[in-house]
CSV table of C-alpha atoms in Angstrom, one decimal:
chain,number,residue,atom,x,y,z
A,1,MET,CA,0.0,0.0,0.0
A,2,THR,CA,1.4,3.4,-0.9
A,3,ALA,CA,2.1,5.9,1.9
A,4,GLY,CA,-0.8,8.2,0.7
A,5,ALA,CA,-3.3,5.3,0.6
A,6,THR,CA,-2.1,4.2,4.0
A,7,VAL,CA,-2.6,7.7,5.5
A,8,ALA,CA,-6.0,7.9,3.9
A,9,ALA,CA,-6.9,4.5,5.5
A,10,ILE,CA,-5.7,5.8,8.9
A,11,ALA,CA,-7.8,8.9,8.4
A,12,LEU,CA,-10.9,6.8,7.8
A,13,LEU,CA,-9.9,4.5,10.7
A,14,LEU,CA,-9.6,7.4,13.1
A,15,GLY,CA,-12.5,9.3,11.7
A,16,GLY,CA,-11.0,12.6,12.8
A,17,SER,CA,-11.4,11.2,16.4
A,18,ALA,CA,-14.3,13.5,17.2
A,19,LEU,CA,-17.1,12.8,19.6
A,20,THR,CA,-20.9,13.3,19.3
A,21,ALA,CA,-23.1,14.7,22.0
A,22,GLY,CA,-26.7,13.7,22.7
A,23,ALA,CA,-28.9,13.9,25.8
A,24,THR,CA,-28.3,12.3,29.1
A,25,THR,CA,-30.5,9.4,30.0
A,26,GLY,CA,-33.5,9.8,32.3
A,27,GLN,CA,-32.1,7.0,34.6
A,28,GLU,CA,-29.3,9.0,36.1
A,29,SER,CA,-28.3,8.5,39.7
A,30,SER,CA,-25.6,10.1,41.8
A,31,GLN,CA,-23.6,6.9,41.3
A,32,ASP,CA,-24.0,6.1,37.6
A,33,ARG,CA,-24.6,8.7,34.8
A,34,THR,CA,-24.8,8.1,31.1
A,35,MET,CA,-24.0,11.0,28.8
A,36,ARG,CA,-24.5,10.9,25.0
A,37,PHE,CA,-22.9,13.3,22.5
A,38,HIS,CA,-23.1,13.9,18.8
A,39,VAL,CA,-19.5,14.5,17.5
A,40,GLN,CA,-18.4,16.7,14.7
A,41,PHE,CA,-14.9,15.5,14.0
A,42,SER,CA,-12.1,18.0,13.2
A,43,PRO,CA,-10.1,17.8,10.0
A,44,PHE,CA,-7.5,15.0,10.0
A,45,ASN,CA,-4.2,16.3,11.4
A,46,TYR,CA,-1.3,13.8,11.0
A,47,THR,CA,2.4,14.4,11.7
A,48,ASP,CA,4.9,11.9,10.3
A,49,LEU,CA,7.6,11.7,12.9
A,50,GLY,CA,8.9,8.2,12.5
A,51,ALA,CA,9.9,6.4,9.3
A,52,PRO,CA,8.4,8.0,6.2
A,53,GLY,CA,4.7,7.0,5.9
A,54,PRO,CA,2.6,5.6,8.7
A,55,SER,CA,4.9,4.2,11.4
A,56,ALA,CA,5.5,4.0,15.1
A,57,ALA,CA,5.9,7.4,16.8
A,58,ASP,CA,3.7,9.3,14.2
A,59,VAL,CA,1.1,11.6,15.9
A,60,ILE,CA,-2.5,12.5,15.2
A,61,VAL,CA,-4.1,15.4,17.0
A,62,PHE,CA,-7.8,16.4,17.1
A,63,HIS,CA,-10.2,19.1,18.4
A,64,ASP,CA,-13.8,18.1,17.9
A,65,GLN,CA,-17.1,19.7,18.7
A,66,LEU,CA,-19.7,18.0,20.9
A,67,GLN,CA,-23.4,18.6,20.5
A,68,GLN,CA,-26.6,17.7,22.2
A,69,ASN,CA,-30.0,18.5,20.8
A,70,GLY,CA,-28.4,20.4,17.8
A,71,ARG,CA,-26.3,22.8,19.9
A,72,THR,CA,-22.7,22.8,20.8
A,73,VAL,CA,-22.2,21.9,24.5
A,74,GLY,CA,-18.5,21.4,24.6
A,75,ASP,CA,-15.5,20.1,22.8
A,76,GLU,CA,-12.8,17.5,23.1
A,77,VAL,CA,-9.1,17.6,22.4
A,78,GLY,CA,-6.6,14.8,22.2
A,79,SER,CA,-3.9,12.9,20.5
A,80,CYS,CA,-3.1,9.4,19.2
A,81,VAL,CA,0.4,8.0,18.9
A,82,LEU,CA,0.8,5.3,16.3
A,83,VAL,CA,2.5,2.1,17.4
A,84,ASP,CA,2.7,0.3,14.1
A,85,LYS,CA,2.3,1.0,10.3
A,86,GLN,CA,-1.2,-0.5,10.2
A,87,GLY,CA,-2.5,2.4,12.3
A,88,LEU,CA,-2.8,0.8,15.7
A,89,ALA,CA,-2.6,3.8,18.1
A,90,ASN,CA,-2.7,4.7,21.8
A,91,CYS,CA,-5.1,7.7,22.2
A,92,THR,CA,-6.0,10.0,25.0
A,93,GLY,CA,-8.5,12.9,25.1
A,94,VAL,CA,-10.2,15.5,27.3
A,95,VAL,CA,-13.8,16.4,27.0
A,96,ARG,CA,-14.6,20.0,28.1
A,97,LEU,CA,-18.1,20.8,29.1
A,98,GLY,CA,-18.0,24.5,29.8
A,99,LYS,CA,-18.0,25.5,33.5
A,100,ARG,CA,-19.2,22.0,34.5
A,101,GLY,CA,-15.6,20.6,34.1
A,102,THR,CA,-13.6,18.1,32.1
A,103,ILE,CA,-13.7,14.3,31.6
A,104,THR,CA,-10.5,12.4,30.6
A,105,TYR,CA,-10.4,9.2,28.7
A,106,SER,CA,-8.1,6.8,26.8
A,107,PHE,CA,-8.6,4.1,24.2
A,108,VAL,CA,-6.8,1.8,21.7
A,109,ASN,CA,-7.5,3.0,18.2
A,110,ALA,CA,-7.8,0.3,15.5
A,111,PRO,CA,-10.5,-1.0,13.2
A,112,PRO,CA,-13.5,-1.3,13.4
A,113,PRO,CA,-15.1,2.1,13.9
A,114,HIS,CA,-16.4,1.1,17.3
A,115,LYS,CA,-14.0,2.1,20.1
A,116,VAL,CA,-14.2,1.2,23.8
A,117,LEU,CA,-13.0,4.0,26.1
A,118,ALA,CA,-11.8,4.0,29.7
A,119,VAL,CA,-12.8,7.1,31.6
A,120,THR,CA,-9.7,8.0,33.6
A,121,GLY,CA,-10.8,11.1,35.6
A,122,GLY,CA,-12.0,14.6,35.4
A,123,SER,CA,-12.4,18.0,37.1
A,124,GLY,CA,-15.2,20.2,38.4
A,125,GLN,CA,-18.5,18.3,38.6
A,126,PHE,CA,-16.6,15.3,37.2
A,127,ARG,CA,-13.6,15.3,39.6
A,128,SER,CA,-14.2,11.8,40.9
A,129,ALA,CA,-15.4,10.3,37.6
A,130,GLY,CA,-14.4,6.9,36.4
A,131,GLY,CA,-16.2,4.5,34.1
A,132,ASP,CA,-16.2,3.6,30.5
A,133,GLY,CA,-17.7,4.5,27.2
A,134,THR,CA,-17.9,4.0,23.4
A,135,LEU,CA,-17.1,6.1,20.4
A,136,ASP,CA,-18.8,5.1,17.1
A,137,GLU,CA,-17.6,6.7,13.9
A,138,ASN,CA,-20.3,7.1,11.2
A,139,GLY,CA,-17.7,7.5,8.3
A,140,ASP,CA,-19.0,10.9,7.3
A,141,GLY,CA,-17.1,13.2,9.7
A,142,THR,CA,-19.6,12.6,12.6
A,143,GLY,CA,-20.1,10.0,15.3
A,144,THR,CA,-21.5,9.3,18.7
A,145,LEU,CA,-19.7,9.4,22.0
A,146,VAL,CA,-21.4,7.7,25.0
A,147,LEU,CA,-19.8,8.1,28.5
A,148,ARG,CA,-21.0,5.9,31.4
A,149,LEU,CA,-19.7,7.7,34.5
A,150,GLN,CA,-19.4,6.2,37.9
A,151,ASP,CA,-18.6,8.6,40.8
């Protein structure tokens, strides 16, 4: 596969790494909260740091918009470091929800477009957050982020 085709494949694989915001569920408790976002992924931003073409040490950065009910409620920023030329990457991100605080997460990025996230912490209203989540890429620059927080 040519370097250009491989980069394009990684771009599709990562889907811009943006998150989507929806509404929280009606079954929230002080112990377990589910948050859903519609994600507008940022343009693909790839830096070739290792061997020419996709390789270990290359970096992808993202700054995506999160929406709920058609309005922007926050954003998320993060980065992925490639660990092999097939596009396997270690990714981390921070969701910012205005004055409410932040939620941090990490995940392994590889096909398919369904990613499983580990919620690793937060700040403000989310300072004791843990839990997990999913990121599903739609293939059109949008996706859905679901965070299941446990305080």
